[in-house]
Coordinates of C-alpha atoms in Angstrom, one line a residue:
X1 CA 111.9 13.1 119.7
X2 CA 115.7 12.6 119.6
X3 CA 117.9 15.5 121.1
X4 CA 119.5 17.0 118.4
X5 CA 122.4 19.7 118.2
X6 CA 121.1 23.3 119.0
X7 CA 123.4 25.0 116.3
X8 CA 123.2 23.1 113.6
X9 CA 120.3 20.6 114.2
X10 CA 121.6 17.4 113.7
X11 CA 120.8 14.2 115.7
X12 CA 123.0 11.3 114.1
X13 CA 126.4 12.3 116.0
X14 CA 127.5 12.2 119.2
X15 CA 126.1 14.8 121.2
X16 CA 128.1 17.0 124.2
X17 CA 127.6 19.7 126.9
X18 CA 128.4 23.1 125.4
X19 CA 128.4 26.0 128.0
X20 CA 125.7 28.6 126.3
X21 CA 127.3 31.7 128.3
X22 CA 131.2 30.9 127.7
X23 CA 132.6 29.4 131.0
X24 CA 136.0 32.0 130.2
X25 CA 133.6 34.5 131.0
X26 CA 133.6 33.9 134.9
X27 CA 136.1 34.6 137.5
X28 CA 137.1 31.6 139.7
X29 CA 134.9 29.9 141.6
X30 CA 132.4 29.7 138.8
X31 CA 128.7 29.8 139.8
X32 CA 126.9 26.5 139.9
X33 CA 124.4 27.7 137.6
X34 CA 125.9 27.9 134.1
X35 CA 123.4 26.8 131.4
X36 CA 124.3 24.2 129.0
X37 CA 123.3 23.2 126.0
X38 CA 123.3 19.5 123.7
X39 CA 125.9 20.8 120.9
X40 CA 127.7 18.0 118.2
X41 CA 131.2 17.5 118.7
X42 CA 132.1 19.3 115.2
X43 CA 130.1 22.5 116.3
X44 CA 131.4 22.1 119.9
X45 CA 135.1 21.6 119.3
X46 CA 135.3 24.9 116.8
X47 CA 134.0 27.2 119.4
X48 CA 136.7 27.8 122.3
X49 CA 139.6 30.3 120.4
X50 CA 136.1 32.8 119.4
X51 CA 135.1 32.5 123.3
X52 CA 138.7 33.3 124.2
X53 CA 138.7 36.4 122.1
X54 CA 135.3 37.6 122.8
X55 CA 136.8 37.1 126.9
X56 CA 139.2 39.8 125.8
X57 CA 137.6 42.1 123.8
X58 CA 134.2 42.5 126.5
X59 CA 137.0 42.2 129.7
X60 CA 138.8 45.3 128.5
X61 CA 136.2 48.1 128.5
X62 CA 136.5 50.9 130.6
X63 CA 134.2 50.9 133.1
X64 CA 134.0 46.8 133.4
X65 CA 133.0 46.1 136.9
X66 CA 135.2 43.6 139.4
X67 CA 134.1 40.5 137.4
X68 CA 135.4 41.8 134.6
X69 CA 138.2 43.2 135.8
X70 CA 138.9 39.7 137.2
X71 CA 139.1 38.1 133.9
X72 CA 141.4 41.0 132.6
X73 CA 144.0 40.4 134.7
X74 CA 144.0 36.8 135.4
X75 CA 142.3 35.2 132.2
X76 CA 142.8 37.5 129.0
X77 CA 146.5 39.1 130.1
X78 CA 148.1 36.3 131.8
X79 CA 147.0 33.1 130.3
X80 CA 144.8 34.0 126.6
X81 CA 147.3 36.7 125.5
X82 CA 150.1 35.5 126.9
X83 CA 149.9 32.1 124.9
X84 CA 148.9 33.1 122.1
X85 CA 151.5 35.7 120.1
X86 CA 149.0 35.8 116.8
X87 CA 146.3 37.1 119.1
X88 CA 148.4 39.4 121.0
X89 CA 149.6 41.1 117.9
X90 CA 145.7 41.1 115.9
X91 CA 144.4 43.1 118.7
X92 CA 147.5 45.7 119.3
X93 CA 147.5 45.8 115.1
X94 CA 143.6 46.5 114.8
X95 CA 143.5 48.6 118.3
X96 CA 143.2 52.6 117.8
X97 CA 142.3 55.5 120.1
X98 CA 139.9 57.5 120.7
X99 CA 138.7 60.1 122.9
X100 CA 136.6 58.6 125.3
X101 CA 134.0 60.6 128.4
X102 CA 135.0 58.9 131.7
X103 CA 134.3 59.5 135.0
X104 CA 137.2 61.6 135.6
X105 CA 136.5 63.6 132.3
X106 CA 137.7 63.0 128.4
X107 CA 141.1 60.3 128.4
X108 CA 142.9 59.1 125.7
X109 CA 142.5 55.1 125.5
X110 CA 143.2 52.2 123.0
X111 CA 140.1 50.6 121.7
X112 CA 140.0 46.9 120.7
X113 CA 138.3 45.8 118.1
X114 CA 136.9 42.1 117.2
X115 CA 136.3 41.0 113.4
X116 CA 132.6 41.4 112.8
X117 CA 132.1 38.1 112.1
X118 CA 133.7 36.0 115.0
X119 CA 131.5 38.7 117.2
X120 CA 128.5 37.4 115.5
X121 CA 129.2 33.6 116.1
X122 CA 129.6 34.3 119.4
X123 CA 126.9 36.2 120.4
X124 CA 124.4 34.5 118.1
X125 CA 125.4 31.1 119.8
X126 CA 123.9 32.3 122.8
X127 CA 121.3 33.5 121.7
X128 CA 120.5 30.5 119.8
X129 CA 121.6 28.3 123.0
X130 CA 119.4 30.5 125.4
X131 CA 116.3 30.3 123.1
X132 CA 116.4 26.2 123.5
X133 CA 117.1 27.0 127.2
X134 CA 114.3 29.4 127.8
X135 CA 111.7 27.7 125.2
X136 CA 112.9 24.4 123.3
X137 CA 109.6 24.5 121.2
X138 CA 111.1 28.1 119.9
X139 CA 112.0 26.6 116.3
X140 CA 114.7 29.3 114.9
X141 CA 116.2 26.9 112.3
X142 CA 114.7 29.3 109.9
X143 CA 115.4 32.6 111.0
X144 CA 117.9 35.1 110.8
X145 CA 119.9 36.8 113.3
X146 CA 120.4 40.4 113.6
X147 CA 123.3 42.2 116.1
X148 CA 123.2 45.9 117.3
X149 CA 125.6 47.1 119.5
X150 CA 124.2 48.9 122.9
X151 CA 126.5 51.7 123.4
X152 CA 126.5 53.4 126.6
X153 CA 124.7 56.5 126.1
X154 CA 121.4 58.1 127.6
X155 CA 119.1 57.3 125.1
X156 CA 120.2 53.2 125.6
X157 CA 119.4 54.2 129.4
X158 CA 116.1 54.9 129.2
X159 CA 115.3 52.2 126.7
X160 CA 116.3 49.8 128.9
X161 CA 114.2 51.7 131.6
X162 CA 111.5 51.8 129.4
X163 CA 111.7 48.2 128.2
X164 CA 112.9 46.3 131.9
X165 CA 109.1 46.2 132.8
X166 CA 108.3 43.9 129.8
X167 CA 110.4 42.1 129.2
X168 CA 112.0 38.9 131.4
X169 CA 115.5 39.1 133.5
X170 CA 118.3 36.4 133.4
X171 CA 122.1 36.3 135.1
X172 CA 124.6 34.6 135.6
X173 CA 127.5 35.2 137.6
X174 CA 128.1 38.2 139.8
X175 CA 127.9 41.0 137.1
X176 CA 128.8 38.6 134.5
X177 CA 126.1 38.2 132.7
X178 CA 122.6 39.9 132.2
X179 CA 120.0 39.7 130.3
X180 CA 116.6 41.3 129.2
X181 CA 114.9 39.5 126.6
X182 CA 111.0 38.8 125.5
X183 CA 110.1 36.0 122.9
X184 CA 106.3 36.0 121.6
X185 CA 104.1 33.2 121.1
X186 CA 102.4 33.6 117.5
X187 CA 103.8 32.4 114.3
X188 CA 105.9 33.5 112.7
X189 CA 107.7 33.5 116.4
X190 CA 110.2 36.4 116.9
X191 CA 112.8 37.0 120.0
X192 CA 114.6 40.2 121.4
X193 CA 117.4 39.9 123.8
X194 CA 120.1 42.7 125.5
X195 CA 122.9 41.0 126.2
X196 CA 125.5 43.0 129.1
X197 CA 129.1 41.7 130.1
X198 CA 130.7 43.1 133.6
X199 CA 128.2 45.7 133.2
X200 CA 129.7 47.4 130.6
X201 CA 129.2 45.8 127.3
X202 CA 125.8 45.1 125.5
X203 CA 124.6 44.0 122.6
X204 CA 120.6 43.6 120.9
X205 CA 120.0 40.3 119.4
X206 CA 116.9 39.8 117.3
X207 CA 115.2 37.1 115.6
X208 CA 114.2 37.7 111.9
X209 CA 111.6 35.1 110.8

């Protein structure tokens, strides 16, 4: 069976390495364990300014650990931002505050926001990238992808309490990225993953047959 692009499906083109977790994600040295993925050149090529913005958005939550930190202040202020004027001014246009409950008590902060859509490609390009990683027989050509935000709250604690015992693990990086995520094996198949950046940002990604 030829290999065949894992986002769009196609076999007749050239085919190239696409990092599945976005290599912008990790602080230097990257870890030698980065999953890749078989993606066309067309799908491939159109990807890198979403990763740089998603690299933004998840590296400036409060409470991002050092990894995230990291890519703050070396990645998203000084070279993504920095370079790109349009971006710098879409996030300070869309960014608002809120009241937010920290360690230290209730701050003031500015919270960035991401267009709903270039969220979704990103995160459902993982999902779709970790699915061939995990099970290349999972066929999800014909299936629909759904996107909840996990917001840090006590509830979302124990549900990932209550879920971490069935479900399998995944990381990569130190803190970068985790991952919880169970796929079943009857038709019509069906997949769950919670997706964490810097141990601060998550997401639920399901599969809709």
């Amino acid at each position: 069976m030829p290999e065949s692009c894992y986002l769009c499906g196609v076999t007749d083109r050239p085919l190239t390495a696409d990092h599945v977790i976005p290599k912008v994600l990790f602080p230097q040295p990257r870890p030698h364990n980065l999953i890749t993925e078989r993606a066309c050149e067309a799908c491939n090529g159109g990807l890198s300014k979403d990763d740089a913005l998603f690299a933004v958005y998840v590296s400036a939550a409060l409470g991002r650990n050092e990894a995230g930190k990291w890519v703050w202040d070396n990645k998203a202020t000084k070279s993504i931002l920095a370079k790109s004027v349009p971006l710098a001014n879409q996030f300070l246009n869309d960014a608002s505050k809120k009241e937010i409950l920290t360690e230290v008590g209730i701050v003031e902060a500015d919270v960035l926001k991401i267009p709903q859509e270039r969220l979704e490609r990103v995160i459902f390009r993982m999902a779709k990238g970790l699915l061939r990683h995990i099970d290349p027989t999972f066929d999800y050509s014909y299936s629909n992808f759904k996107l909840d935000r996990l917001w840090p709250t006590m509830e979302t604690a124990e549900m990932i309490k209550d879920n971490s015992a069935k479900m399998a693990y995944m990381e990569r990086g130190n803190g970068v990225f985790r991952s919880l995520y169970t796929l079943t094996k009857d038709e019509p198949r069906h997949a769950v993953f919670f997706f964490f950046f810097y141990d601060a940002v998550g997401f639920i990604v399901s599969t809709i047959p």
